[in-house]
């Protein structure tokens, strides 16, 4: 089961396109984005490897159980409710809105926006209401099917003959500018796949180890750099900031010489359909399980059939996606996403500190068993 964490790292790093990460970095490309990315790589790597190492100490336990075990009850409940409603659920809402609008604009702009959202939300509601183990299996299948094509697409973009490496070198020359906080907060998102351990660590067996864990930050760092430099090389240092759907236009600038599909854009959007639904399924399922733990301390990973409460909660989140679409537009979604990225960054640093605190408490309890009512061995 430990291998599944790498699937989460991979698809979260790839979904950064739908979270406006390249758009935010391109906006600040002359004003601290490059140095911000370097700082983010250091912070993201330390936090990712640190949290993964801490979760190894607690096989079979999720983050809610650890909060319940080592924190006051009111604080544990407050933390779990906060991350459910302000971290995990909004992440799915942002991605499902962004992708639904992107597909609608490129494939069928005259279609009712709510009808398009209905198709995606229905699939996400059903998938997120499955058991934790079923969701994990869906992750593996979808990532293994889509990742080779995504990597092929990114390699094709990097080695495209029309990419201007002079433009890339020019922008990278601004590395001496002080890093911007927004660039750091946005860039660290690509390292956030490890957060899935919040719930999915319940599936890891006793004495498990994350082998080759150094590969995880390398994946994230690679996708961060590629998604930043390729649009600059394709569109130039100035024109690149004028695109609303930056990576969709970048994909449309690439053609395939082989096969029956000439425009890469269609392959790109179809592949990101799978990744977007995968991300939404994961975030909404985590939200559901956090809420269920708050209600009745549920930690079940295998439920066949899934309980009705899962479907009710998923349906409620699905309805929230319609309210979200009614409220936001292209301008509002940008600042909402930036606000969420800053909140996520703060919560990740907080979670990093809490996990080390939990690990320290566990070591202290192991060293002093008499404090727990267990006599010391002579």
CSV table of C-alpha atoms in Angstrom, one decimal:
chain,number,residue,atom,x,y,z
A,1,UNK,CA,0.0,0.0,0.0
A,2,UNK,CA,2.8,2.5,0.6
A,3,UNK,CA,3.3,2.8,-3.2
A,4,UNK,CA,-0.1,4.6,-3.5
A,5,UNK,CA,1.4,7.8,-2.0
A,6,UNK,CA,3.4,8.3,-5.2
A,7,UNK,CA,0.3,8.2,-7.3
A,8,UNK,CA,-1.1,11.0,-5.2
A,9,UNK,CA,2.1,13.0,-5.5
A,10,UNK,CA,2.1,12.5,-9.3
A,11,UNK,CA,-1.5,13.6,-10.1
A,12,UNK,CA,-1.5,16.5,-7.7
A,13,UNK,CA,1.7,17.8,-9.3
A,14,UNK,CA,0.1,17.5,-12.7
A,15,UNK,CA,-3.2,19.1,-11.7
A,16,UNK,CA,-1.4,22.4,-10.8
A,17,UNK,CA,-2.4,23.6,-14.2
A,18,UNK,CA,-6.1,23.7,-13.2
A,19,UNK,CA,-5.2,25.5,-9.9
A,20,UNK,CA,-3.8,28.5,-11.9
A,21,UNK,CA,-0.3,27.9,-10.6
A,22,UNK,CA,1.4,28.7,-13.9
A,23,UNK,CA,-0.7,31.8,-14.3
A,24,UNK,CA,0.3,33.1,-10.9
A,25,UNK,CA,4.0,32.5,-11.6
A,26,UNK,CA,3.9,33.9,-15.1
A,27,UNK,CA,2.3,37.1,-13.7
A,28,UNK,CA,5.3,37.6,-11.3
A,29,UNK,CA,7.9,36.2,-13.7
A,30,UNK,CA,9.9,39.5,-13.6
A,31,UNK,CA,9.2,40.1,-10.0
A,32,UNK,CA,10.2,37.3,-7.7
A,33,UNK,CA,8.6,34.2,-9.2
A,34,UNK,CA,11.8,32.4,-10.1
A,35,UNK,CA,13.4,32.9,-6.7
A,36,UNK,CA,10.1,32.1,-5.1
A,37,UNK,CA,10.1,28.8,-6.9
A,38,UNK,CA,13.6,28.0,-5.6
A,39,UNK,CA,12.5,28.8,-2.0
A,40,UNK,CA,9.3,26.7,-2.6
A,41,UNK,CA,11.3,23.7,-3.7
A,42,UNK,CA,13.3,23.7,-0.5
A,43,UNK,CA,10.3,24.2,1.7
A,44,UNK,CA,8.1,21.7,-0.2
A,45,UNK,CA,10.8,19.0,-0.1
A,46,UNK,CA,11.4,19.4,3.6
A,47,UNK,CA,7.7,19.4,4.5
A,48,UNK,CA,6.9,16.5,2.2
A,49,UNK,CA,9.7,14.2,3.4
A,50,UNK,CA,9.2,15.3,7.0
A,51,UNK,CA,5.5,14.5,7.1
A,52,UNK,CA,5.9,11.2,5.2
A,53,UNK,CA,8.5,10.2,7.8
A,54,UNK,CA,6.2,11.1,10.7
A,55,UNK,CA,3.3,9.1,9.2
A,56,UNK,CA,5.5,6.1,9.1
A,57,UNK,CA,5.4,6.1,12.9
A,58,UNK,CA,1.6,5.8,12.9
A,59,UNK,CA,0.7,2.9,10.5
A,60,UNK,CA,-3.1,2.5,10.1
A,61,UNK,CA,-3.9,5.9,11.6
A,62,UNK,CA,-5.2,9.0,9.8
A,63,UNK,CA,-4.6,12.6,10.8
A,64,UNK,CA,-8.0,12.9,12.6
A,65,UNK,CA,-7.2,10.0,15.0
A,66,UNK,CA,-3.8,11.5,15.8
A,67,UNK,CA,-5.4,14.9,16.6
A,68,UNK,CA,-7.9,13.0,18.8
A,69,UNK,CA,-5.1,11.1,20.6
A,70,UNK,CA,-2.7,13.9,21.3
A,71,UNK,CA,-4.8,17.2,21.4
A,72,UNK,CA,-7.7,18.4,23.5
A,73,UNK,CA,-11.0,17.2,22.1
A,74,UNK,CA,-12.3,20.6,21.3
A,75,UNK,CA,-9.1,21.5,19.4
A,76,UNK,CA,-9.0,18.2,17.5
A,77,UNK,CA,-12.6,18.6,16.4
A,78,UNK,CA,-12.0,22.3,15.4
A,79,UNK,CA,-8.9,21.4,13.3
A,80,UNK,CA,-10.6,18.5,11.5
A,81,UNK,CA,-13.7,20.6,10.7
A,82,UNK,CA,-11.6,23.5,9.5
A,83,UNK,CA,-9.5,21.5,7.1
A,84,UNK,CA,-12.6,19.7,5.8
A,85,UNK,CA,-14.5,22.8,5.0
A,86,UNK,CA,-11.8,25.3,4.2
A,87,UNK,CA,-9.0,23.1,2.7
A,88,UNK,CA,-10.2,19.9,1.2
A,89,UNK,CA,-13.7,20.8,-0.1
A,90,UNK,CA,-12.8,24.1,-1.7
A,91,UNK,CA,-9.9,22.4,-3.5
A,92,UNK,CA,-12.4,20.2,-5.3
A,93,UNK,CA,-14.8,23.1,-6.0
A,94,UNK,CA,-12.0,25.2,-7.6
A,95,UNK,CA,-10.8,22.4,-9.9
A,96,UNK,CA,-14.3,21.2,-11.0
A,97,UNK,CA,-15.3,24.8,-11.8
A,98,UNK,CA,-12.0,25.5,-13.6
A,99,UNK,CA,-12.1,22.4,-15.7
A,100,UNK,CA,-15.9,22.6,-16.5
A,101,UNK,CA,-15.4,26.1,-17.8
A,102,UNK,CA,-12.3,25.3,-19.7
A,103,UNK,CA,-13.9,22.3,-21.5
A,104,UNK,CA,-17.0,24.3,-22.2
A,105,UNK,CA,-15.1,27.2,-23.8
A,106,UNK,CA,-13.0,25.0,-26.1
A,107,UNK,CA,-15.5,22.2,-27.0
A,108,UNK,CA,-19.0,23.7,-26.8
A,109,UNK,CA,-19.2,27.3,-25.8
A,110,UNK,CA,-22.9,27.6,-26.4
A,111,UNK,CA,-23.7,24.8,-23.9
A,112,UNK,CA,-25.4,25.7,-20.6
A,113,UNK,CA,-22.6,26.0,-18.0
A,114,UNK,CA,-24.6,24.3,-15.4
A,115,UNK,CA,-25.4,21.3,-17.6
A,116,UNK,CA,-21.7,20.8,-18.2
A,117,UNK,CA,-21.0,21.0,-14.4
A,118,UNK,CA,-23.8,18.5,-13.8
A,119,UNK,CA,-22.1,15.9,-15.9
A,120,UNK,CA,-18.8,16.3,-14.0
A,121,UNK,CA,-20.3,16.7,-10.5
A,122,UNK,CA,-22.5,13.6,-10.9
A,123,UNK,CA,-19.4,11.5,-11.7
A,124,UNK,CA,-17.4,13.1,-8.8
A,125,UNK,CA,-20.3,12.6,-6.3
A,126,UNK,CA,-20.6,8.9,-7.1
A,127,UNK,CA,-16.8,8.3,-7.1
A,128,UNK,CA,-16.1,10.2,-3.8
A,129,UNK,CA,-18.9,8.3,-2.0
A,130,UNK,CA,-17.1,5.0,-2.4
A,131,UNK,CA,-15.1,3.4,0.4
A,132,UNK,CA,-11.5,4.6,1.0
A,133,UNK,CA,-10.0,1.4,-0.4
A,134,UNK,CA,-12.1,1.6,-3.6
A,135,UNK,CA,-11.1,5.3,-4.0
A,136,UNK,CA,-7.5,4.2,-3.7
A,137,UNK,CA,-7.9,1.5,-6.3
A,138,UNK,CA,-9.5,4.0,-8.7
A,139,UNK,CA,-6.5,6.3,-8.1
A,140,UNK,CA,-4.0,3.6,-9.2
A,141,UNK,CA,-5.9,2.6,-12.3
A,142,UNK,CA,-6.5,6.2,-13.5
A,143,UNK,CA,-2.9,7.4,-12.8
A,144,UNK,CA,-1.4,4.4,-14.5
A,145,UNK,CA,-3.6,4.9,-17.6
A,146,UNK,CA,-3.2,8.7,-17.9
A,147,UNK,CA,0.3,9.4,-16.7
A,148,UNK,CA,2.2,8.0,-19.7
A,149,UNK,CA,0.2,10.3,-22.0
A,150,UNK,CA,0.7,13.3,-19.8
A,151,UNK,CA,4.4,12.7,-19.6
A,152,UNK,CA,4.6,12.2,-23.4
A,153,UNK,CA,2.7,15.5,-23.9
A,154,UNK,CA,5.1,17.4,-21.6
A,155,UNK,CA,8.2,15.9,-23.2
A,156,UNK,CA,6.8,16.8,-26.6
A,157,UNK,CA,6.3,20.4,-25.4
A,158,UNK,CA,9.9,20.6,-24.0
A,159,UNK,CA,11.5,19.3,-27.2
A,160,UNK,CA,9.2,21.3,-29.5
A,161,UNK,CA,11.3,23.0,-32.2
A,162,UNK,CA,9.2,26.2,-31.8
A,163,UNK,CA,10.1,26.7,-28.1
A,164,UNK,CA,12.4,29.7,-27.6
A,165,UNK,CA,15.1,28.9,-25.0
A,166,UNK,CA,16.4,32.4,-25.2
A,167,UNK,CA,13.0,33.6,-23.8
A,168,UNK,CA,13.3,31.1,-21.0
A,169,UNK,CA,16.9,32.1,-20.2
A,170,UNK,CA,15.8,35.8,-20.1
A,171,UNK,CA,13.1,35.1,-17.6
A,172,UNK,CA,15.3,32.9,-15.4
A,173,UNK,CA,17.8,35.7,-15.3
A,174,UNK,CA,15.4,37.5,-12.9
A,175,UNK,CA,16.4,34.9,-10.2
A,176,UNK,CA,18.2,37.7,-8.3
A,177,UNK,CA,14.9,39.4,-7.4
A,178,UNK,CA,13.5,38.8,-3.9
A,179,UNK,CA,10.9,36.0,-3.8
A,180,UNK,CA,7.3,36.9,-3.5
A,181,UNK,CA,5.2,35.2,-0.9
A,182,UNK,CA,2.4,34.4,-3.4
A,183,UNK,CA,4.9,32.7,-5.7
A,184,UNK,CA,6.2,30.6,-2.8
A,185,UNK,CA,2.6,29.7,-1.6
A,186,UNK,CA,1.6,28.8,-5.2
A,187,UNK,CA,4.7,26.8,-6.0
A,188,UNK,CA,4.5,24.6,-2.9
A,189,UNK,CA,1.2,23.3,-4.1
A,190,UNK,CA,2.8,20.8,-6.5
A,191,UNK,CA,4.4,19.1,-3.4
A,192,UNK,CA,1.0,18.7,-1.7
A,193,UNK,CA,0.2,15.2,-2.8
A,194,UNK,CA,1.5,13.8,0.5
A,195,UNK,CA,-1.5,15.4,2.2
A,196,UNK,CA,-3.6,12.5,1.0
A,197,UNK,CA,-2.1,10.6,4.0
A,198,UNK,CA,-4.6,12.6,6.1
A,199,UNK,CA,-7.0,9.7,5.4
A,200,UNK,CA,-5.2,7.2,3.2
A,201,UNK,CA,-2.6,6.4,5.8
A,202,UNK,CA,-5.3,4.2,7.4
A,203,UNK,CA,-4.6,1.7,4.6
A,204,UNK,CA,-0.9,1.4,5.4
A,205,UNK,CA,0.1,-1.8,7.3
A,206,UNK,CA,2.3,-2.2,10.4
A,207,UNK,CA,6.0,-1.5,9.8
A,208,UNK,CA,5.5,0.0,6.4
A,209,UNK,CA,8.2,2.2,4.8
A,210,UNK,CA,8.1,4.8,2.0
A,211,UNK,CA,10.9,3.4,-0.1
A,212,UNK,CA,12.7,5.7,-2.6
A,213,UNK,CA,10.9,8.7,-1.0
A,214,UNK,CA,13.3,11.1,-2.6
A,215,UNK,CA,11.6,10.4,-5.9
A,216,UNK,CA,8.4,12.2,-4.7
A,217,UNK,CA,9.9,15.8,-4.5
A,218,UNK,CA,11.8,15.2,-7.7
A,219,UNK,CA,8.5,14.5,-9.5
A,220,UNK,CA,6.9,17.6,-8.0
A,221,UNK,CA,9.9,19.8,-8.8
A,222,UNK,CA,10.0,18.6,-12.4
A,223,UNK,CA,6.3,19.4,-13.0
A,224,UNK,CA,6.7,22.8,-11.4
A,225,UNK,CA,9.6,23.8,-13.6
A,226,UNK,CA,8.0,22.4,-16.8
A,227,UNK,CA,4.7,24.1,-16.3
A,228,UNK,CA,6.4,27.4,-15.8
A,229,UNK,CA,9.0,27.5,-18.6
A,230,UNK,CA,7.2,25.8,-21.4
A,231,UNK,CA,4.5,28.6,-21.9
A,232,UNK,CA,7.2,31.2,-21.8
A,233,UNK,CA,9.2,29.4,-24.5
A,234,UNK,CA,6.1,28.9,-26.6
A,235,UNK,CA,4.5,32.3,-26.4
A,236,UNK,CA,7.4,34.7,-25.5
A,237,UNK,CA,8.3,36.7,-22.4
A,238,UNK,CA,5.6,39.4,-23.0
A,239,UNK,CA,2.7,37.7,-24.8
A,240,UNK,CA,2.5,34.8,-22.4
A,241,UNK,CA,0.7,36.8,-19.7
A,242,UNK,CA,-2.2,37.7,-22.1
A,243,UNK,CA,-3.7,34.2,-22.2
A,244,UNK,CA,-6.6,33.4,-19.9
A,245,UNK,CA,-6.4,29.6,-20.5
A,246,UNK,CA,-2.7,29.5,-20.6
A,247,UNK,CA,-1.9,25.8,-20.8
A,248,UNK,CA,-4.9,25.1,-23.1
A,249,UNK,CA,-3.5,27.6,-25.6
A,250,UNK,CA,0.0,26.1,-25.1
A,251,UNK,CA,-1.3,22.7,-25.9
A,252,UNK,CA,-3.1,24.1,-28.9
A,253,UNK,CA,0.3,25.3,-30.2
A,254,UNK,CA,1.6,21.8,-30.4
A,255,UNK,CA,0.8,19.3,-33.1
A,256,UNK,CA,1.2,15.6,-33.4
A,257,UNK,CA,2.9,14.3,-36.6
A,258,UNK,CA,1.7,10.7,-35.9
A,259,UNK,CA,-1.7,9.2,-35.5
A,260,UNK,CA,-5.1,10.4,-36.5
A,261,UNK,CA,-5.3,13.4,-34.0
A,262,UNK,CA,-3.3,16.4,-35.2
A,263,UNK,CA,-4.1,18.9,-32.5
A,264,UNK,CA,-2.7,18.0,-29.1
A,265,UNK,CA,-5.3,20.2,-27.4
A,266,UNK,CA,-8.0,17.5,-27.7
A,267,UNK,CA,-5.7,14.9,-26.1
A,268,UNK,CA,-4.7,17.4,-23.4
A,269,UNK,CA,-8.3,18.2,-22.4
A,270,UNK,CA,-9.4,14.5,-22.4
A,271,UNK,CA,-6.4,13.5,-20.2
A,272,UNK,CA,-7.1,16.3,-17.8
A,273,UNK,CA,-10.7,15.3,-17.6
A,274,UNK,CA,-9.5,12.1,-15.9
A,275,UNK,CA,-7.0,14.0,-13.7
A,276,UNK,CA,-9.5,16.7,-12.7
A,277,UNK,CA,-12.1,14.1,-11.7
A,278,UNK,CA,-9.5,12.1,-9.8
A,279,UNK,CA,-8.5,15.2,-7.9
A,280,UNK,CA,-12.1,16.1,-7.1
A,281,UNK,CA,-12.9,12.5,-6.1
A,282,UNK,CA,-9.9,12.5,-3.6
A,283,UNK,CA,-10.6,15.9,-2.1
A,284,UNK,CA,-14.4,15.3,-1.6
A,285,UNK,CA,-13.8,11.8,-0.3
A,286,UNK,CA,-11.3,13.2,2.3
A,287,UNK,CA,-13.9,15.8,3.2
A,288,UNK,CA,-16.6,13.1,3.7
A,289,UNK,CA,-14.3,11.0,5.9
A,290,UNK,CA,-13.3,14.0,8.0
A,291,UNK,CA,-16.9,14.9,8.6
A,292,UNK,CA,-17.8,11.3,9.4
A,293,UNK,CA,-15.0,11.1,12.0
A,294,UNK,CA,-16.3,14.2,13.6
A,295,UNK,CA,-19.8,12.7,13.7
A,296,UNK,CA,-19.2,9.1,14.8
A,297,UNK,CA,-15.4,8.5,14.9
A,298,UNK,CA,-15.7,6.4,11.7
A,299,UNK,CA,-12.3,5.1,10.5
A,300,UNK,CA,-13.6,2.3,8.2
A,301,UNK,CA,-11.6,1.8,5.0
A,302,UNK,CA,-13.7,-1.0,3.5
A,303,UNK,CA,-17.5,-0.6,3.3
A,304,UNK,CA,-19.5,-2.7,0.9
A,305,UNK,CA,-21.9,-1.3,0.0
A,306,UNK,CA,-20.9,2.3,1.0
A,307,UNK,CA,-23.1,3.8,3.7
A,308,UNK,CA,-25.9,6.2,2.7
A,309,UNK,CA,-24.2,9.0,4.6
A,310,UNK,CA,-21.4,9.0,2.1
A,311,UNK,CA,-23.8,9.7,-0.7
A,312,UNK,CA,-25.7,12.3,1.2
A,313,UNK,CA,-22.5,14.2,2.1
A,314,UNK,CA,-21.2,13.9,-1.4
A,315,UNK,CA,-24.5,15.1,-2.8
A,316,UNK,CA,-24.3,18.1,-0.5
A,317,UNK,CA,-20.9,19.0,-1.8
A,318,UNK,CA,-22.0,18.5,-5.3
A,319,UNK,CA,-24.8,21.0,-4.8
A,320,UNK,CA,-22.3,23.4,-3.3
A,321,UNK,CA,-20.4,23.3,-6.6
A,322,UNK,CA,-23.5,24.7,-8.3
A,323,UNK,CA,-23.7,27.5,-5.8
A,324,UNK,CA,-20.0,28.1,-6.3
A,325,UNK,CA,-20.4,28.4,-10.0
A,326,UNK,CA,-23.3,30.8,-9.6
A,327,UNK,CA,-21.2,33.1,-7.4
A,328,UNK,CA,-17.8,33.1,-9.1
A,329,UNK,CA,-16.6,34.3,-12.5
A,330,UNK,CA,-13.2,34.4,-14.2
A,331,UNK,CA,-12.0,37.3,-12.0
A,332,UNK,CA,-13.3,36.0,-8.7
A,333,UNK,CA,-12.0,32.5,-9.2
A,334,UNK,CA,-8.5,33.9,-9.5
A,335,UNK,CA,-8.5,35.6,-6.1
A,336,UNK,CA,-10.4,32.8,-4.5
A,337,UNK,CA,-7.7,30.4,-5.7
A,338,UNK,CA,-4.9,32.7,-4.5
A,339,UNK,CA,-6.6,33.0,-1.1
A,340,UNK,CA,-7.0,29.2,-0.9
A,341,UNK,CA,-3.3,28.7,-1.9
A,342,UNK,CA,-2.1,30.9,0.9
A,343,UNK,CA,-4.4,29.2,3.4
A,344,UNK,CA,-3.2,25.8,2.2
A,345,UNK,CA,0.4,26.9,2.6
A,346,UNK,CA,-0.2,28.0,6.2
A,347,UNK,CA,-2.1,24.8,7.0
A,348,UNK,CA,0.7,22.6,5.6
A,349,UNK,CA,3.3,24.3,7.8
A,350,UNK,CA,0.9,23.9,10.7
A,351,UNK,CA,0.4,20.2,9.9
A,352,UNK,CA,4.2,19.8,9.6
A,353,UNK,CA,4.6,21.1,13.1
A,354,UNK,CA,1.7,19.0,14.5
A,355,UNK,CA,3.0,15.8,13.0
A,356,UNK,CA,6.4,16.4,14.6
A,357,UNK,CA,4.6,17.1,17.9
A,358,UNK,CA,2.7,13.8,17.6
A,359,UNK,CA,5.9,11.9,16.8
A,360,UNK,CA,7.6,13.5,19.8
A,361,UNK,CA,4.7,12.6,22.1
A,362,UNK,CA,4.8,9.0,20.9
A,363,UNK,CA,8.5,8.8,21.6
A,364,UNK,CA,8.0,10.3,25.0
A,365,UNK,CA,5.2,7.8,25.8
A,366,UNK,CA,7.4,4.9,24.6
A,367,UNK,CA,10.3,6.1,26.8
A,368,UNK,CA,8.1,6.6,29.9
A,369,UNK,CA,5.6,3.7,29.9
A,370,UNK,CA,4.9,4.2,33.6
A,371,UNK,CA,3.2,7.5,32.9
A,372,UNK,CA,0.6,5.5,30.9
A,373,UNK,CA,0.0,3.1,33.8
A,374,UNK,CA,2.3,0.5,32.4
A,375,UNK,CA,5.0,-0.6,34.9
A,376,UNK,CA,8.6,-0.3,33.7
A,377,UNK,CA,10.4,-3.5,33.1
A,378,UNK,CA,13.3,-4.2,35.5
